[in-house]
Amino acid sequence: MKIIMMGAPGAGKGTHAKEISKKYCIPHISTGDILREEVQKNTDLGKTAKSYMDIGKLLPDDIIIKIVKKRLQKDDCKKGYLFDGFPRTIRQAELLDTISDLEAVIYLKCQDDLIIKRLTGRRISRDGKIYNIYFDPPPPGVDVYQRDDDNEEIIKERLKVFYDTFTPLMDFYKKKNIFFEVNGDGGREVVLENIFKILDGI
Ligand code: AMP
């Protein structure tokens, strides 16, 4: 199964993607996670990535396309994959089209005020579990950190960038009849169930 999870930052893409990846046994490919790993390792790519990520801007398409092409060559992608945070531009979508036969694009639609609460409250444990200080606080003793770009000013810029680029992408995938919208405002289980209903039907 070859899927894209689309949605504004904080819509819950990462959280749901992990469950989808488990259920359908496909790798969860998050370009944001790949870039954060490079930043952590302080590689040349990481240094470049940080300069864009710190201000909530998108990296140049050529860099992202190179990363994705390399990732898709790995053996675990043979049976399919789930993209999270990619494609973010029409150029990225067009490139993906030449190397993949996508089956579904799931768009998690969320209200902005909820998104801001989810992102400002998001905390991540060292083993990658996502918590939220408002809705799902980390248990006492669990060491968590906050992403550098999860502060209100940068979140507003990331949301602006998302909405600027989302409409053309939505039109692109609607034309291909593989675009599905899911209400992402509900509880985790309900949203996930609705996503599974769509994916089980394709
Ligand atoms: P995310 O974790 O998906 O919210 O991504 C965090 C940041 O990484 C974004 O704000 C961008 O700076 C960068 N990034 C991730 N994916 C892409 C992409 N497909 N195209 C360009 N920049 C990206």
PDB file of N, CA, C and O in Angstrom, residues 37-74:
ATOM      1  N   GLU A  37      16.897  14.098  12.250  1.00  0.00           N
ATOM      2  CA  GLU A  37      18.014  13.182  12.541  1.00  0.00           C
ATOM      3  C   GLU A  37      19.332  13.762  12.035  1.00  0.00           C
ATOM      4  O   GLU A  37      20.355  13.700  12.708  1.00  0.00           O
ATOM      5  N   GLU A  38      19.268  14.345  10.826  1.00  0.00           N
ATOM      6  CA  GLU A  38      20.475  14.966  10.253  1.00  0.00           C
ATOM      7  C   GLU A  38      20.929  16.160  11.093  1.00  0.00           C
ATOM      8  O   GLU A  38      22.119  16.381  11.284  1.00  0.00           O
ATOM      9  N   VAL A  39      19.944  16.914  11.599  1.00  0.00           N
ATOM     10  CA  VAL A  39      20.269  18.071  12.444  1.00  0.00           C
ATOM     11  C   VAL A  39      20.978  17.572  13.707  1.00  0.00           C
ATOM     12  O   VAL A  39      22.012  18.100  14.117  1.00  0.00           O
ATOM     13  N   GLN A  40      20.422  16.514  14.289  1.00  0.00           N
ATOM     14  CA  GLN A  40      20.982  15.953  15.518  1.00  0.00           C
ATOM     15  C   GLN A  40      22.423  15.489  15.305  1.00  0.00           C
ATOM     16  O   GLN A  40      23.275  15.683  16.153  1.00  0.00           O
ATOM     17  N   LYS A  41      22.661  14.868  14.119  1.00  0.00           N
ATOM     18  CA  LYS A  41      24.012  14.352  13.835  1.00  0.00           C
ATOM     19  C   LYS A  41      24.958  15.461  13.382  1.00  0.00           C
ATOM     20  O   LYS A  41      26.136  15.208  13.122  1.00  0.00           O
ATOM     21  N   ASN A  42      24.389  16.662  13.181  1.00  0.00           N
ATOM     22  CA  ASN A  42      25.173  17.825  12.769  1.00  0.00           C
ATOM     23  C   ASN A  42      25.902  17.629  11.439  1.00  0.00           C
ATOM     24  O   ASN A  42      27.032  18.065  11.250  1.00  0.00           O
ATOM     25  N   THR A  43      25.250  16.931  10.490  1.00  0.00           N
ATOM     26  CA  THR A  43      25.826  16.730   9.155  1.00  0.00           C
ATOM     27  C   THR A  43      25.673  18.016   8.340  1.00  0.00           C
ATOM     28  O   THR A  43      24.948  18.945   8.770  1.00  0.00           O
ATOM     29  N   ASP A  44      26.283  18.054   7.147  1.00  0.00           N
ATOM     30  CA  ASP A  44      26.121  19.243   6.292  1.00  0.00           C
ATOM     31  C   ASP A  44      24.647  19.458   5.955  1.00  0.00           C
ATOM     32  O   ASP A  44      24.137  20.584   6.002  1.00  0.00           O
ATOM     33  N   LEU A  45      23.975  18.330   5.616  1.00  0.00           N
ATOM     34  CA  LEU A  45      22.546  18.426   5.312  1.00  0.00           C
ATOM     35  C   LEU A  45      21.781  18.947   6.533  1.00  0.00           C
ATOM     36  O   LEU A  45      20.901  19.804   6.414  1.00  0.00           O
ATOM     37  N   GLY A  46      22.156  18.446   7.708  1.00  0.00           N
ATOM     38  CA  GLY A  46      21.503  18.870   8.948  1.00  0.00           C
ATOM     39  C   GLY A  46      21.675  20.362   9.192  1.00  0.00           C
ATOM     40  O   GLY A  46      20.730  21.043   9.604  1.00  0.00           O
ATOM     41  N   LYS A  47      22.875  20.866   8.909  1.00  0.00           N
ATOM     42  CA  LYS A  47      23.123  22.301   9.131  1.00  0.00           C
ATOM     43  C   LYS A  47      22.258  23.138   8.190  1.00  0.00           C
ATOM     44  O   LYS A  47      21.677  24.144   8.578  1.00  0.00           O
ATOM     45  N   THR A  48      22.188  22.700   6.918  1.00  0.00           N
ATOM     46  CA  THR A  48      21.342  23.422   5.948  1.00  0.00           C
ATOM     47  C   THR A  48      19.886  23.341   6.390  1.00  0.00           C
ATOM     48  O   THR A  48      19.170  24.352   6.423  1.00  0.00           O
ATOM     49  N   ALA A  49      19.442  22.111   6.742  1.00  0.00           N
ATOM     50  CA  ALA A  49      18.040  21.902   7.125  1.00  0.00           C
ATOM     51  C   ALA A  49      17.660  22.805   8.293  1.00  0.00           C
ATOM     52  O   ALA A  49      16.600  23.435   8.291  1.00  0.00           O
ATOM     53  N   LYS A  50      18.534  22.892   9.270  1.00  0.00           N
ATOM     54  CA  LYS A  50      18.233  23.661  10.487  1.00  0.00           C
ATOM     55  C   LYS A  50      17.934  25.125  10.163  1.00  0.00           C
ATOM     56  O   LYS A  50      17.035  25.723  10.744  1.00  0.00           O
ATOM     57  N   SER A  51      18.687  25.656   9.191  1.00  0.00           N
ATOM     58  CA  SER A  51      18.503  27.076   8.885  1.00  0.00           C
ATOM     59  C   SER A  51      17.099  27.340   8.321  1.00  0.00           C
ATOM     60  O   SER A  51      16.571  28.438   8.463  1.00  0.00           O
ATOM     61  N   TYR A  52      16.488  26.353   7.679  1.00  0.00           N
ATOM     62  CA  TYR A  52      15.111  26.514   7.186  1.00  0.00           C
ATOM     63  C   TYR A  52      14.104  26.153   8.280  1.00  0.00           C
ATOM     64  O   TYR A  52      13.116  26.845   8.493  1.00  0.00           O
ATOM     65  N   MET A  53      14.371  25.056   8.967  1.00  0.00           N
ATOM     66  CA  MET A  53      13.404  24.551   9.955  1.00  0.00           C
ATOM     67  C   MET A  53      13.222  25.534  11.107  1.00  0.00           C
ATOM     68  O   MET A  53      12.119  25.711  11.610  1.00  0.00           O
ATOM     69  N   ASP A  54      14.305  26.178  11.501  1.00  0.00           N
ATOM     70  CA  ASP A  54      14.235  27.109  12.630  1.00  0.00           C
ATOM     71  C   ASP A  54      13.309  28.286  12.356  1.00  0.00           C
ATOM     72  O   ASP A  54      12.834  28.935  13.288  1.00  0.00           O
ATOM     73  N   ILE A  55      13.081  28.590  11.079  1.00  0.00           N
ATOM     74  CA  ILE A  55      12.187  29.723  10.779  1.00  0.00           C
ATOM     75  C   ILE A  55      10.883  29.243  10.134  1.00  0.00           C
ATOM     76  O   ILE A  55      10.092  30.032   9.627  1.00  0.00           O
ATOM     77  N   GLY A  56      10.653  27.931  10.153  1.00  0.00           N
ATOM     78  CA  GLY A  56       9.377  27.379   9.655  1.00  0.00           C
ATOM     79  C   GLY A  56       9.224  27.378   8.152  1.00  0.00           C
ATOM     80  O   GLY A  56       8.124  27.254   7.632  1.00  0.00           O
ATOM     81  N   LYS A  57      10.346  27.527   7.414  1.00  0.00           N
ATOM     82  CA  LYS A  57      10.264  27.554   5.938  1.00  0.00           C
ATOM     83  C   LYS A  57      10.553  26.164   5.360  1.00  0.00           C
ATOM     84  O   LYS A  57      11.252  25.361   5.988  1.00  0.00           O
ATOM     85  N   LEU A  58      10.087  25.938   4.140  1.00  0.00           N
ATOM     86  CA  LEU A  58      10.351  24.662   3.472  1.00  0.00           C
ATOM     87  C   LEU A  58      11.761  24.621   2.899  1.00  0.00           C
ATOM     88  O   LEU A  58      12.267  25.642   2.418  1.00  0.00           O
ATOM     89  N   LEU A  59      12.370  23.447   2.925  1.00  0.00           N
ATOM     90  CA  LEU A  59      13.676  23.282   2.279  1.00  0.00           C
ATOM     91  C   LEU A  59      13.478  23.258   0.764  1.00  0.00           C
ATOM     92  O   LEU A  59      12.388  22.925   0.291  1.00  0.00           O
ATOM     93  N   PRO A  60      14.543  23.559  -0.009  1.00  0.00           N
ATOM     94  CA  PRO A  60      14.411  23.509  -1.464  1.00  0.00           C
ATOM     95  C   PRO A  60      14.005  22.108  -1.934  1.00  0.00           C
ATOM     96  O   PRO A  60      14.439  21.104  -1.361  1.00  0.00           O
ATOM     97  N   ASP A  61      13.173  22.067  -2.971  1.00  0.00           N
ATOM     98  CA  ASP A  61      12.665  20.780  -3.497  1.00  0.00           C
ATOM     99  C   ASP A  61      13.786  19.801  -3.826  1.00  0.00           C
ATOM    100  O   ASP A  61      13.660  18.606  -3.555  1.00  0.00           O
ATOM    101  N   ASP A  62      14.862  20.290  -4.437  1.00  0.00           N
ATOM    102  CA  ASP A  62      15.926  19.371  -4.890  1.00  0.00           C
ATOM    103  C   ASP A  62      16.512  18.574  -3.728  1.00  0.00           C
ATOM    104  O   ASP A  62      16.806  17.387  -3.877  1.00  0.00           O
ATOM    105  N   ILE A  63      16.668  19.217  -2.596  1.00  0.00           N
ATOM    106  CA  ILE A  63      17.228  18.522  -1.420  1.00  0.00           C
ATOM    107  C   ILE A  63      16.258  17.435  -0.967  1.00  0.00           C
ATOM    108  O   ILE A  63      16.638  16.288  -0.721  1.00  0.00           O
ATOM    109  N   ILE A  64      14.977  17.778  -0.881  1.00  0.00           N
ATOM    110  CA  ILE A  64      13.966  16.829  -0.386  1.00  0.00           C
ATOM    111  C   ILE A  64      13.824  15.650  -1.355  1.00  0.00           C
ATOM    112  O   ILE A  64      13.753  14.488  -0.942  1.00  0.00           O
ATOM    113  N   ILE A  65      13.811  15.943  -2.632  1.00  0.00           N
ATOM    114  CA  ILE A  65      13.632  14.895  -3.643  1.00  0.00           C
ATOM    115  C   ILE A  65      14.782  13.884  -3.572  1.00  0.00           C
ATOM    116  O   ILE A  65      14.572  12.668  -3.632  1.00  0.00           O
ATOM    117  N   LYS A  66      15.995  14.404  -3.380  1.00  0.00           N
ATOM    118  CA  LYS A  66      17.162  13.522  -3.262  1.00  0.00           C
ATOM    119  C   LYS A  66      17.014  12.592  -2.046  1.00  0.00           C
ATOM    120  O   LYS A  66      17.276  11.385  -2.130  1.00  0.00           O
ATOM    121  N   ILE A  67      16.563  13.154  -0.934  1.00  0.00           N
ATOM    122  CA  ILE A  67      16.383  12.361   0.301  1.00  0.00           C
ATOM    123  C   ILE A  67      15.346  11.259   0.072  1.00  0.00           C
ATOM    124  O   ILE A  67      15.546  10.101   0.433  1.00  0.00           O
ATOM    125  N   VAL A  68      14.227  11.627  -0.563  1.00  0.00           N
ATOM    126  CA  VAL A  68      13.133  10.665  -0.756  1.00  0.00           C
ATOM    127  C   VAL A  68      13.565   9.553  -1.720  1.00  0.00           C
ATOM    128  O   VAL A  68      13.319   8.372  -1.459  1.00  0.00           O
ATOM    129  N   LYS A  69      14.222   9.925  -2.803  1.00  0.00           N
ATOM    130  CA  LYS A  69      14.665   8.908  -3.779  1.00  0.00           C
ATOM    131  C   LYS A  69      15.565   7.892  -3.098  1.00  0.00           C
ATOM    132  O   LYS A  69      15.443   6.693  -3.312  1.00  0.00           O
ATOM    133  N   LYS A  70      16.477   8.382  -2.265  1.00  0.00           N
ATOM    134  CA  LYS A  70      17.407   7.496  -1.561  1.00  0.00           C
ATOM    135  C   LYS A  70      16.643   6.584  -0.604  1.00  0.00           C
ATOM    136  O   LYS A  70      16.897   5.376  -0.548  1.00  0.00           O
ATOM    137  N   ARG A  71      15.674   7.157   0.097  1.00  0.00           N
ATOM    138  CA  ARG A  71      14.912   6.362   1.086  1.00  0.00           C
ATOM    139  C   ARG A  71      14.102   5.257   0.405  1.00  0.00           C
ATOM    140  O   ARG A  71      13.980   4.142   0.908  1.00  0.00           O
ATOM    141  N   LEU A  72      13.564   5.569  -0.772  1.00  0.00           N
ATOM    142  CA  LEU A  72      12.700   4.590  -1.462  1.00  0.00           C
ATOM    143  C   LEU A  72      13.491   3.406  -2.021  1.00  0.00           C
ATOM    144  O   LEU A  72      12.903   2.380  -2.373  1.00  0.00           O
ATOM    145  N   GLN A  73      14.814   3.566  -2.091  1.00  0.00           N
ATOM    146  CA  GLN A  73      15.630   2.444  -2.588  1.00  0.00           C
ATOM    147  C   GLN A  73      15.812   1.343  -1.548  1.00  0.00           C
ATOM    148  O   GLN A  73      16.233   0.246  -1.862  1.00  0.00           O
ATOM    149  N   LYS A  74      15.479   1.646  -0.296  1.00  0.00           N
ATOM    150  CA  LYS A  74      15.670   0.638   0.755  1.00  0.00           C
ATOM    151  C   LYS A  74      14.659  -0.497   0.588  1.00  0.00           C
ATOM    152  O   LYS A  74      13.530  -0.286   0.142  1.00  0.00           O
TER     153      LYS A  74
END
